[in-house]
CSV table of C-alpha atoms in Angstrom, one decimal:
chain,number,residue,atom,x,y,z
A,1,MET,CA,126.1,53.1,51.5
A,2,LYS,CA,123.7,55.3,54.0
A,3,ASN,CA,121.0,56.2,52.5
A,4,LEU,CA,120.9,60.3,52.2
A,5,SER,CA,117.4,60.7,51.2
A,6,LEU,CA,116.5,60.0,55.2
A,7,SER,CA,119.3,62.4,56.2
A,8,ILE,CA,118.4,65.5,53.9
A,9,LEU,CA,114.1,64.0,55.1
A,10,LYS,CA,115.3,64.9,58.8
A,11,ILE,CA,116.7,68.7,58.5
A,12,PHE,CA,113.8,69.0,56.3
A,13,LEU,CA,111.4,68.2,59.0
A,14,LYS,CA,113.4,70.3,61.3
A,15,ASN,CA,112.9,73.3,59.3
A,16,SER,CA,109.6,72.5,58.8
A,17,TYR,CA,107.8,71.5,61.5
A,18,SER,CA,110.6,72.6,64.7
A,19,MET,CA,109.4,74.4,67.7
A,20,GLU,CA,112.7,76.2,67.9
A,21,ASN,CA,111.6,78.9,66.9
A,22,LEU,CA,108.5,79.2,68.7
A,23,PHE,CA,109.9,78.7,72.1
A,24,GLY,CA,113.3,79.8,71.5
A,25,SER,CA,111.2,83.3,71.8
A,26,ILE,CA,110.9,82.6,75.6
A,27,LYS,CA,114.1,84.2,76.3
A,28,LYS,CA,114.2,87.4,73.9
A,29,GLY,CA,111.9,88.9,77.1
A,30,PRO,CA,108.3,89.9,77.2
A,31,LYS,CA,108.1,90.3,73.8
A,32,GLY,CA,108.8,87.3,72.7
A,33,ILE,CA,106.8,85.5,75.4
A,34,ALA,CA,104.0,87.2,74.4
A,35,LYS,CA,104.5,86.3,70.8
A,36,THR,CA,104.9,82.7,71.8
A,37,ILE,CA,101.8,82.9,73.8
A,38,GLY,CA,99.9,84.7,71.2
A,39,ILE,CA,101.4,81.7,68.5
A,40,SER,CA,100.2,79.2,70.7
A,41,LEU,CA,96.5,80.5,71.5
A,42,ILE,CA,96.1,81.0,68.0
A,43,GLY,CA,97.0,77.6,67.1
A,44,LEU,CA,94.6,76.4,69.8
A,45,TYR,CA,92.6,78.3,68.3
A,46,LEU,CA,92.1,76.8,65.1
A,47,VAL,CA,92.9,73.4,66.1
A,48,GLY,CA,89.5,74.2,68.2
A,49,VAL,CA,87.8,75.4,65.0
A,50,ILE,CA,88.8,73.2,62.9
A,51,GLY,CA,88.3,70.3,65.5
A,52,PHE,CA,84.5,71.3,66.4
A,53,SER,CA,83.3,72.0,63.1
A,54,ILE,CA,84.5,68.6,61.7
A,55,VAL,CA,83.1,66.3,64.1
A,56,PRO,CA,79.5,67.7,63.6
A,57,GLN,CA,80.4,67.9,60.5
A,58,PHE,CA,80.4,63.5,60.2
A,59,ILE,CA,77.6,63.5,62.6
A,60,ASN,CA,75.1,65.2,60.5
A,61,THR,CA,76.5,63.4,57.9
A,62,TYR,CA,76.0,60.0,59.1
A,63,ASN,CA,72.4,61.2,60.7
A,64,ILE,CA,70.9,61.7,56.9
A,65,LEU,CA,72.5,58.4,56.1
A,66,ALA,CA,70.9,57.3,58.7
A,67,THR,CA,67.5,57.9,57.6
A,68,VAL,CA,67.5,57.3,54.5
A,69,ASP,CA,69.0,53.7,55.9
A,70,GLN,CA,72.5,54.5,54.0
A,71,GLN,CA,74.4,54.8,56.9
A,72,LYS,CA,76.8,52.0,54.9
A,73,LEU,CA,78.0,54.9,52.6
A,74,MET,CA,79.9,56.9,55.9
A,75,PRO,CA,82.8,54.8,55.1
A,76,VAL,CA,82.9,55.7,51.8
A,77,ILE,CA,81.6,59.8,51.8
A,78,SER,CA,84.7,60.4,54.9
A,79,ILE,CA,87.0,58.3,52.3
A,80,ILE,CA,86.4,60.5,49.4
A,81,LEU,CA,86.3,64.0,51.6
A,82,GLY,CA,89.6,62.7,52.4
A,83,ALA,CA,90.7,62.3,49.3
A,84,ILE,CA,89.1,66.1,48.8
A,85,VAL,CA,90.5,67.9,51.6
A,86,ILE,CA,94.4,66.1,50.9
A,87,PHE,CA,94.3,66.9,47.2
A,88,PHE,CA,93.7,70.4,48.0
A,89,PHE,CA,95.7,70.6,50.5
A,90,GLY,CA,98.9,68.2,48.7
A,91,PHE,CA,99.0,71.1,45.9
A,92,THR,CA,99.6,73.5,48.9
A,93,THR,CA,102.0,71.9,50.5
A,94,ALA,CA,103.7,70.8,47.6
A,95,ALA,CA,104.5,74.6,46.6
A,96,VAL,CA,105.8,75.6,50.0
A,97,ASN,CA,107.7,72.5,50.2
A,98,TYR,CA,109.7,72.7,46.7
A,99,TYR,CA,109.9,76.8,46.3
A,100,THR,CA,110.7,77.8,49.7
A,101,GLY,CA,113.0,76.2,52.3
A,102,ASN,CA,115.7,77.8,55.3
A,103,GLY,CA,118.7,76.5,54.7
A,104,GLU,CA,118.2,75.4,51.1
A,105,GLU,CA,121.0,76.9,49.7
A,106,GLN,CA,123.5,75.2,52.0
A,107,ILE,CA,121.9,71.9,51.6
A,108,LEU,CA,122.4,72.6,47.6
A,109,SER,CA,125.6,73.1,47.9
A,110,MET,CA,126.4,69.8,49.5
A,111,PRO,CA,126.9,66.2,47.7
A,112,PHE,CA,123.8,65.1,46.9
A,113,THR,CA,121.8,63.9,43.7
A,114,PRO,CA,118.4,65.6,43.1
A,115,ARG,CA,116.7,62.5,43.2
A,116,GLN,CA,117.9,62.3,46.8
A,117,PHE,CA,117.1,65.8,47.1
A,118,PHE,CA,113.8,65.6,46.1
A,119,SER,CA,113.1,62.4,47.4
A,120,ALA,CA,113.6,63.9,50.9
A,121,LYS,CA,111.3,67.1,49.8
A,122,PHE,CA,108.7,65.1,49.0
A,123,MET,CA,108.7,62.6,51.4
A,124,VAL,CA,107.8,65.9,53.7
A,125,SER,CA,104.7,66.3,51.5
A,126,VAL,CA,103.6,62.7,52.3
A,127,ILE,CA,104.6,63.1,55.8
A,128,SER,CA,102.2,66.1,56.2
A,129,ASP,CA,99.0,65.0,54.1
A,130,ALA,CA,99.3,61.7,55.4
A,131,SER,CA,98.6,63.1,59.3
A,132,LEU,CA,95.6,65.4,57.9
A,133,GLY,CA,94.3,62.1,56.2
A,134,ILE,CA,94.5,59.8,59.8
A,135,LEU,CA,92.9,62.6,60.6
A,136,LEU,CA,90.5,63.5,58.9
A,137,LEU,CA,89.6,59.3,58.7
A,138,LEU,CA,90.3,58.6,62.0
A,139,THR,CA,87.1,61.2,63.2
A,140,ALA,CA,85.2,59.4,60.5
A,141,GLY,CA,85.8,56.6,62.1
A,142,ILE,CA,85.3,57.2,65.1
A,143,VAL,CA,82.1,58.8,64.7
A,144,TYR,CA,81.2,56.2,62.5
A,145,GLY,CA,82.1,54.0,65.4
A,146,ILE,CA,80.5,55.4,68.2
A,147,HIS,CA,76.4,55.5,66.3
A,148,GLU,CA,76.8,52.4,64.6
């Protein structure tokens, strides 16, 4: 029998990370186009702010550690920082994923077991937190690799 948890996971991921609503408003005229452009600019701004604040932070951390000849601690510090950030954002993504959602009334009426339903919800949280952790550790690894 096909694993129904993966089917539910696909539905949850499509509802959570779909760009359909963002780009679907382009068809609604000038107001929809302005909304799409505004949301896209806010997204680019947030990516820039996060990117331009994390990279200098890791560079400064490396430079401080290099002054006391302890730059070998940079991977450990980045892993600890990544764990703290994932721990903090993990609670918020779990709360959002478990207590809200589009179309859950329809999904709950389908013949899924609670284990399949909650394992799919758990995997949505894991995917979002893992992507954040990979982004942080990749940034720290690049900074460490360039300076080492």
